[in-house]
Structure formats: structure tokens, C-alpha cells
Short mmCIF file of C-alpha atoms and ligand atoms in Angstrom, two decimals:
data_model
loop_
_atom_site.label_atom_id
_atom_site.label_comp_id
_atom_site.label_asym_id
_atom_site.label_seq_id
_atom_site.Cartn_x
_atom_site.Cartn_y
_atom_site.Cartn_z
CA MET E 1 0.00 0.00 0.00
CA LEU E 2 1.33 3.37 -1.04
CA LYS E 3 0.63 6.11 1.46
CA LEU E 4 1.11 9.85 1.21
CA THR E 5 0.71 11.75 4.45
CA GLY E 6 0.59 15.53 4.68
CA VAL E 7 2.58 15.83 1.50
CA GLY E 8 3.56 19.31 0.38
CA LYS E 9 5.77 20.49 -2.43
CA ARG E 10 7.05 24.02 -2.61
CA TYR E 11 9.27 24.84 -5.56
CA PRO E 12 12.44 26.91 -5.00
CA ASP E 13 10.70 30.00 -6.42
CA GLY E 14 8.24 29.78 -3.49
CA LEU E 15 5.30 28.37 -5.41
CA ALA E 16 3.34 25.80 -3.40
CA ALA E 17 2.23 23.12 -5.85
CA LEU E 18 0.89 20.69 -3.23
CA GLU E 19 -0.13 21.19 0.40
CA GLY E 20 -1.43 18.76 3.03
CA LEU E 21 -2.08 16.00 0.56
CA ASP E 22 -3.20 12.68 2.06
CA LEU E 23 -3.70 9.76 -0.28
CA THR E 24 -3.69 5.99 0.07
CA ILE E 25 -3.32 3.83 -3.02
CA ARG E 26 -4.43 0.23 -2.63
CA ASP E 27 -2.11 -2.45 -3.99
CA GLY E 28 -3.39 -3.70 -7.30
CA SER E 29 -5.77 -0.79 -7.79
CA PHE E 30 -6.16 1.27 -10.92
CA THR E 31 -6.29 4.76 -9.48
CA SER E 32 -6.99 7.79 -11.62
CA ILE E 33 -6.17 11.31 -10.53
CA VAL E 34 -8.15 14.18 -11.96
CA GLY E 35 -8.00 17.86 -11.13
CA PRO E 36 -7.85 21.36 -12.61
CA SER E 37 -4.94 22.26 -14.85
CA GLY E 38 -1.91 23.30 -12.81
CA CYS E 39 -3.18 21.76 -9.56
CA GLY E 40 -0.05 19.69 -9.12
CA LYS E 41 -0.90 16.32 -10.69
CA SER E 42 2.40 15.95 -12.53
CA THR E 43 4.24 17.18 -9.45
CA LEU E 44 2.48 14.49 -7.41
CA LEU E 45 3.47 11.81 -9.92
CA ARG E 46 7.09 13.00 -9.92
CA LEU E 47 7.16 12.77 -6.12
CA ILE E 48 5.78 9.22 -6.22
CA ALA E 49 8.32 8.33 -8.92
CA GLY E 50 11.10 9.68 -6.73
CA LEU E 51 12.13 12.21 -9.38
CA ALA E 52 11.65 14.96 -6.81
CA ALA E 53 11.33 15.04 -3.02
CA PRO E 54 8.40 16.45 -1.05
CA THR E 55 9.17 19.54 1.02
CA GLU E 56 6.68 18.40 3.68
CA GLY E 57 5.11 15.13 4.72
CA ALA E 58 6.01 11.58 3.84
CA ILE E 59 5.53 8.97 1.17
CA THR E 60 5.72 5.40 2.41
CA GLY E 61 5.23 1.93 0.98
CA LEU E 62 7.26 2.46 -2.15
CA ASP E 63 9.19 -0.42 -3.59
CA GLU E 64 12.55 1.01 -4.72
CA GLY E 65 13.38 0.56 -8.37
CA SER E 66 10.10 -1.00 -9.31
CA ILE E 67 8.32 1.81 -11.09
CA GLY E 68 7.35 2.17 -14.73
CA LEU E 69 6.71 5.67 -16.07
CA VAL E 70 4.78 6.86 -19.10
CA PHE E 71 4.53 10.55 -19.97
CA GLN E 72 2.14 12.42 -22.23
CA ASP E 73 4.47 12.27 -25.21
CA ALA E 74 6.00 8.88 -25.80
CA THR E 75 9.55 10.26 -25.21
CA LEU E 76 11.21 7.66 -27.46
CA MET E 77 14.77 8.01 -28.67
CA PRO E 78 14.36 8.85 -32.39
CA TRP E 79 17.75 7.41 -33.35
CA ALA E 80 17.00 4.01 -31.85
CA ASP E 81 14.64 1.33 -33.15
CA VAL E 82 11.69 -0.03 -31.18
CA PHE E 83 13.66 -2.87 -29.62
CA ALA E 84 16.44 -0.53 -28.48
CA ASN E 85 13.91 1.90 -27.03
CA VAL E 86 12.33 -0.82 -24.92
CA TYR E 87 15.82 -2.05 -23.98
CA LEU E 88 16.70 1.34 -22.44
CA PRO E 89 15.67 0.63 -18.80
CA PHE E 90 17.54 -2.67 -18.91
CA ARG E 91 20.63 -0.96 -20.33
CA LEU E 92 20.47 1.61 -17.54
CA ALA E 93 20.34 -1.27 -15.06
CA GLY E 94 23.36 -2.92 -16.66
CA VAL E 95 21.43 -5.87 -18.16
CA SER E 96 22.75 -7.21 -21.49
CA ARG E 97 20.63 -7.18 -24.65
CA VAL E 98 20.64 -10.96 -24.77
CA ALA E 99 19.48 -11.31 -21.17
CA ALA E 100 16.79 -8.64 -21.60
CA SER E 101 15.58 -9.95 -24.94
CA PRO E 102 12.82 -12.32 -23.69
CA ARG E 103 11.31 -9.59 -21.49
CA ILE E 104 11.46 -7.08 -24.34
CA GLU E 105 9.83 -9.48 -26.77
CA GLU E 106 7.13 -10.35 -24.26
CA ALA E 107 6.34 -6.67 -23.67
CA LEU E 108 6.28 -5.90 -27.39
CA SER E 109 3.94 -8.78 -28.09
CA LEU E 110 1.66 -7.67 -25.23
CA VAL E 111 1.23 -4.30 -26.94
CA GLY E 112 0.98 -5.93 -30.38
CA LEU E 113 4.21 -4.54 -31.78
CA LEU E 114 6.58 -7.50 -31.98
CA ASP E 115 6.64 -7.23 -35.78
CA PHE E 116 7.79 -3.62 -35.46
CA ARG E 117 10.82 -4.35 -33.29
CA GLY E 118 13.17 -3.04 -35.99
CA ALA E 119 11.14 0.04 -36.87
CA TYR E 120 12.17 3.59 -35.98
CA PRO E 121 9.83 5.91 -34.08
CA ARG E 122 9.39 8.25 -37.09
CA ALA E 123 7.82 5.35 -39.01
CA LEU E 124 5.18 4.77 -36.30
CA SER E 125 1.82 6.42 -35.68
CA GLY E 126 1.21 8.34 -32.44
CA GLY E 127 -0.73 5.41 -31.01
CA MET E 128 2.04 2.97 -31.89
CA ARG E 129 4.65 5.22 -30.30
CA MET E 130 2.58 5.30 -27.13
CA ARG E 131 2.40 1.49 -27.22
CA VAL E 132 6.20 1.38 -27.39
CA ALA E 133 6.38 3.70 -24.37
CA ILE E 134 3.99 1.41 -22.51
CA ALA E 135 6.01 -1.65 -23.49
CA ARG E 136 9.15 0.08 -22.22
CA ALA E 137 7.41 0.88 -18.93
CA ILE E 138 6.08 -2.63 -18.30
CA ALA E 139 9.00 -4.68 -19.71
CA THR E 140 10.84 -4.59 -16.39
CA LYS E 141 7.69 -5.84 -14.64
CA PRO E 142 7.23 -2.87 -12.31
CA ARG E 143 4.99 -3.10 -9.24
CA LEU E 144 3.75 0.40 -9.93
CA LEU E 145 2.92 1.93 -13.30
CA LEU E 146 2.70 5.74 -13.33
CA MET E 147 1.08 7.41 -16.32
CA ASP E 148 0.78 11.17 -16.85
CA GLU E 149 -1.95 11.90 -19.41
CA PRO E 150 -0.56 9.25 -21.73
CA PHE E 151 -3.35 9.35 -24.29
CA ALA E 152 -4.14 13.07 -24.35
CA ALA E 153 -2.60 13.66 -27.77
CA LEU E 154 -4.39 10.76 -29.48
CA ASP E 155 -7.60 10.66 -31.47
CA GLU E 156 -10.62 9.22 -29.70
CA ILE E 157 -10.71 5.86 -31.47
CA THR E 158 -7.02 5.19 -30.81
CA ARG E 159 -7.49 6.38 -27.26
CA ASN E 160 -10.40 4.02 -26.63
CA LYS E 161 -8.43 1.15 -28.10
CA LEU E 162 -5.42 1.94 -25.91
CA ASN E 163 -7.71 2.25 -22.89
CA ASP E 164 -8.89 -1.31 -23.49
CA ASP E 165 -5.35 -2.54 -24.11
CA LEU E 166 -4.13 -0.90 -20.93
CA LEU E 167 -6.95 -2.45 -18.90
CA ARG E 168 -6.10 -5.86 -20.31
CA LEU E 169 -2.42 -5.41 -19.38
CA TRP E 170 -3.36 -4.26 -15.91
CA ARG E 171 -5.79 -7.16 -15.36
CA GLU E 172 -3.33 -9.76 -16.61
CA GLY E 173 -0.34 -8.18 -14.91
CA ASP E 174 0.30 -7.81 -11.24
CA PHE E 175 0.82 -4.12 -10.73
CA THR E 176 -0.81 -0.99 -9.39
CA THR E 177 -1.55 1.81 -11.85
CA ILE E 178 -1.74 5.52 -11.11
CA PHE E 179 -3.19 7.31 -14.09
CA ILE E 180 -3.50 11.06 -14.57
CA THR E 181 -6.12 12.28 -16.99
CA HIS E 182 -8.20 15.34 -17.81
CA SER E 183 -10.99 13.14 -19.06
CA VAL E 184 -13.70 12.32 -16.53
CA PHE E 185 -15.05 9.64 -18.89
CA GLU E 186 -11.67 8.00 -19.23
CA SER E 187 -11.10 8.04 -15.48
CA VAL E 188 -14.42 6.36 -14.69
CA TYR E 189 -14.09 3.85 -17.50
CA LEU E 190 -10.64 2.68 -16.42
CA SER E 191 -10.53 2.96 -12.67
CA THR E 192 -11.20 1.04 -9.55
CA ASP E 193 -10.43 4.25 -7.61
CA ILE E 194 -10.54 7.95 -8.44
CA ALA E 195 -9.02 10.87 -6.55
CA VAL E 196 -10.20 14.38 -7.38
CA MET E 197 -7.74 17.15 -6.52
CA THR E 198 -8.41 20.75 -5.56
CA ALA E 199 -6.91 23.68 -7.43
CA ARG E 200 -3.34 24.59 -6.48
CA PRO E 201 -1.98 24.04 -3.93
CA GLY E 202 -3.32 20.60 -4.67
CA ARG E 203 -4.72 18.23 -2.10
CA ILE E 204 -7.34 15.50 -2.32
CA PHE E 205 -10.88 16.84 -2.56
CA ALA E 206 -12.83 13.60 -3.02
CA ARG E 207 -12.33 9.87 -3.46
CA TYR E 208 -14.45 7.38 -5.35
CA GLU E 209 -14.44 3.66 -5.78
CA ILE E 210 -15.97 2.59 -9.04
CA ALA E 211 -17.82 -0.66 -8.48
CA GLY E 212 -18.74 -2.97 -11.26
CA PRO E 213 -16.77 -5.38 -13.36
CA THR E 214 -13.06 -5.00 -13.83
CA ALA E 215 -13.75 -6.09 -17.42
CA ARG E 216 -14.96 -2.81 -18.87
CA ASP E 217 -16.64 -2.58 -22.26
CA SER E 218 -19.28 -0.68 -24.20
CA GLU E 219 -21.94 -2.17 -21.95
CA PHE E 220 -20.22 -0.68 -18.92
CA ARG E 221 -20.36 2.75 -20.61
CA ALA E 222 -24.14 2.48 -20.54
CA SER E 223 -24.34 1.30 -16.92
CA ALA E 224 -25.64 3.28 -13.96
CA VAL E 225 -22.31 2.82 -12.16
CA TYR E 226 -20.48 4.48 -15.05
CA LEU E 227 -22.97 7.30 -15.55
CA ASP E 228 -23.27 8.05 -11.83
CA GLY E 229 -19.48 8.03 -11.53
CA CYS E 230 -19.11 10.49 -14.42
CA ARG E 231 -21.74 12.77 -12.94
CA ALA E 232 -20.15 12.79 -9.47
CA VAL E 233 -16.61 13.42 -10.70
CA SER E 234 -17.77 16.16 -13.12
CA ARG E 235 -19.67 17.88 -10.33
CA ASP E 236 -16.61 17.75 -8.08
CA LEU E 237 -14.41 19.21 -10.80
CA GLU E 238 -16.83 22.08 -11.29
CA ARG E 239 -16.74 22.70 -7.55
CA VAL E 240 -12.98 22.72 -7.18
CA MET E 241 -12.62 24.94 -10.21
CA SER E 242 -15.09 27.47 -8.89
CA MET E 243 -13.34 27.43 -5.49
CA GLY E 244 -10.18 28.71 -7.16
CA ALA E 245 -7.03 29.45 -5.23
CA PRO E 246 -7.50 30.06 -1.49
N1 LIG U 301 10.01 22.71 -11.78
C1 LIG U 301 9.11 23.62 -11.40
N2 LIG U 301 9.50 24.79 -10.85
C2 LIG U 301 8.61 25.71 -10.45
N3 LIG U 301 7.28 25.55 -10.55
C3 LIG U 301 6.84 24.41 -11.11
C4 LIG U 301 7.72 23.39 -11.56
N4 LIG U 301 6.97 22.37 -12.06
C5 LIG U 301 5.70 22.74 -11.92
N5 LIG U 301 5.60 23.96 -11.36
C6 LIG U 301 4.38 24.67 -11.00
O1 LIG U 301 3.66 23.86 -10.09
C7 LIG U 301 2.27 23.93 -10.36
C8 LIG U 301 1.74 22.54 -10.60
O2 LIG U 301 2.30 22.05 -11.81
P1 LIG U 301 1.99 20.59 -12.34
O3 LIG U 301 2.70 20.43 -13.63
O4 LIG U 301 2.28 19.61 -11.28
O5 LIG U 301 0.42 20.68 -12.57
P2 LIG U 301 -0.57 19.69 -13.35
O6 LIG U 301 -1.74 19.47 -12.46
O7 LIG U 301 0.17 18.52 -13.84
O8 LIG U 301 -1.03 20.60 -14.59
P3 LIG U 301 -1.57 20.14 -16.03
O9 LIG U 301 -2.96 19.61 -15.78
O10 LIG U 301 -1.60 21.39 -16.81
O11 LIG U 301 -0.64 19.11 -16.56
C9 LIG U 301 2.10 24.86 -11.55
O12 LIG U 301 1.75 26.13 -11.09
C10 LIG U 301 3.48 24.89 -12.19
O13 LIG U 301 3.73 26.12 -12.81
MG1 LIG U 302 0.57 17.74 -15.72
#
């Protein structure tokens, strides 16, 4: 269980991005975080990833070195082919190509891109590039997958397809996912848990558990659970946005 207690982050210029943030993430959950633009969502993810340290409070329950990260843009190395891009985290850990190869091939086949192992990023569509980034993040079998608006730049059909692919990976895998999105619909469709943040300085405004099947499909989009969830989260977002900065 990942636990954030009284977490604050003040940047060196004095700006308080987060303040008094308490959040518990259940092991194995798919937790989405939604909140107004600039409320500190990416900051929160960077703290959880250990890329920055909180200036107040504590984060406990983290498993060192077992985190996969996916950002909004796929952040692939353009000069390296798909295989080499997915190899990167292994290379950084000092694992040889040969030793990493089975894991890389497994991850690429999970995202449906094994045939593209020799392709370069420029030859791939945006959706395919994002799949490579996801393969790279899950190839090392992390316990925690952190995603910062990974599908925001994609068209709706590709996004829906990747949503379903991601859910399948999460169901079949054995990891916790923390997913940042601006889309209320996406958050309710994907999640077991949702945290709504206030405007900056961000803290948690509301929490939801989305009941219903973990297998989500078009039927789920028509269900009362889904529609009620969307309504509640939308209403919260309107509230926190009208509250503005304190
Ligand atoms: N390295 C930094 N130095 C100073 N201020 C920063 C830094 N990174 C972010 N901020 C500020 O912290 C606040 C929160 O930024 P953050 O990127 O975490 O928000 P966000 O919720 O992810 O926004 P968005 O929804 O637009 O992605 C913003 O006011 C931003 O300007
Ligand atoms: Mg952000």
C-alpha cells in the first residue's frame, strides 16, 4: 500500500504546488487522478516516482526501483529502433541485450508490436509510439505503473483502443496503476479508484471507488455505475474549479 501523508511540495521559487495531501493507493488498484490544470498532478506523480522530493510530509510503501513511467508524449529516442527503445531501462540497469531480450519481446507482443521491433519511431503512428512507451514501462515488470496523461494527444478511437489494451495489461499483470487524466469519462471507464484534486496548492478533494466489473466494455459505458461516476466526478471538478485558489 502506497501512502502519502501531509505531502507538500514548494518549488524553489516559493510556489506551493501541493499542500497537506493525504492519499492511500491500494495495492493492485487502478487509481486515476483528476483535477484542474496546474493543480499539481504531474508534481504528485514526480514525487511518487522519486524524481523529486516532497518539502513536507512523507511517502511510504514504495518499492525502490520498481516503477514504470509513461509521460504524455512517448519520449522515445528517435535514433534508436523499437527494440532498443524498450531495452533502455535494462541498459540503464546494466542488463545485457541478450538477457533482456525475452522480457522485451514479451512486452512488445503484449502491446501488439513485436513485428515492429526493428522500426524507428518516425515510421510509427502516435498510437504505436505510445504502445512502445507502454512496453518500455512494463518490460521490467514494475509493481507500480505511473502514467501522466498518456493518451491526451491521441484521437478518440485510438485512445479508446489503448484504454482497453491498458486495462487488459493491468488485469493480466500484477501491478498498481496511477493514471492522470483530464478526461472524466476515461477516469471512470478505467478505474477502480478515483481521486479528485483541488486547485493549487493541490490536495485530495474527493475519493471514489468505481464498483462494477473490472472487465470494462461498451456495456459498462451504458451502466448506472459508469454514468453516476461520471456525474459525481464532473460535479466535483466544477466545484474545485469554482473554489479557485485560497
Ligand atoms: N520545476 C518547477 N519549478 C517551479 N514551478 C513548477 C515546476 N513544475 C511545476 N511547477 C508549478 O507547479 C504547479 C503545478 O504544476 P503541475 O505540472 O504539477 O500541474 P498539473 O496538475 O500537472 O497541470 P496540467 O494539468 O496542466 O498538466 C504549476 O503552477 C506549475 O507552474
Ligand atoms: Mg501535468
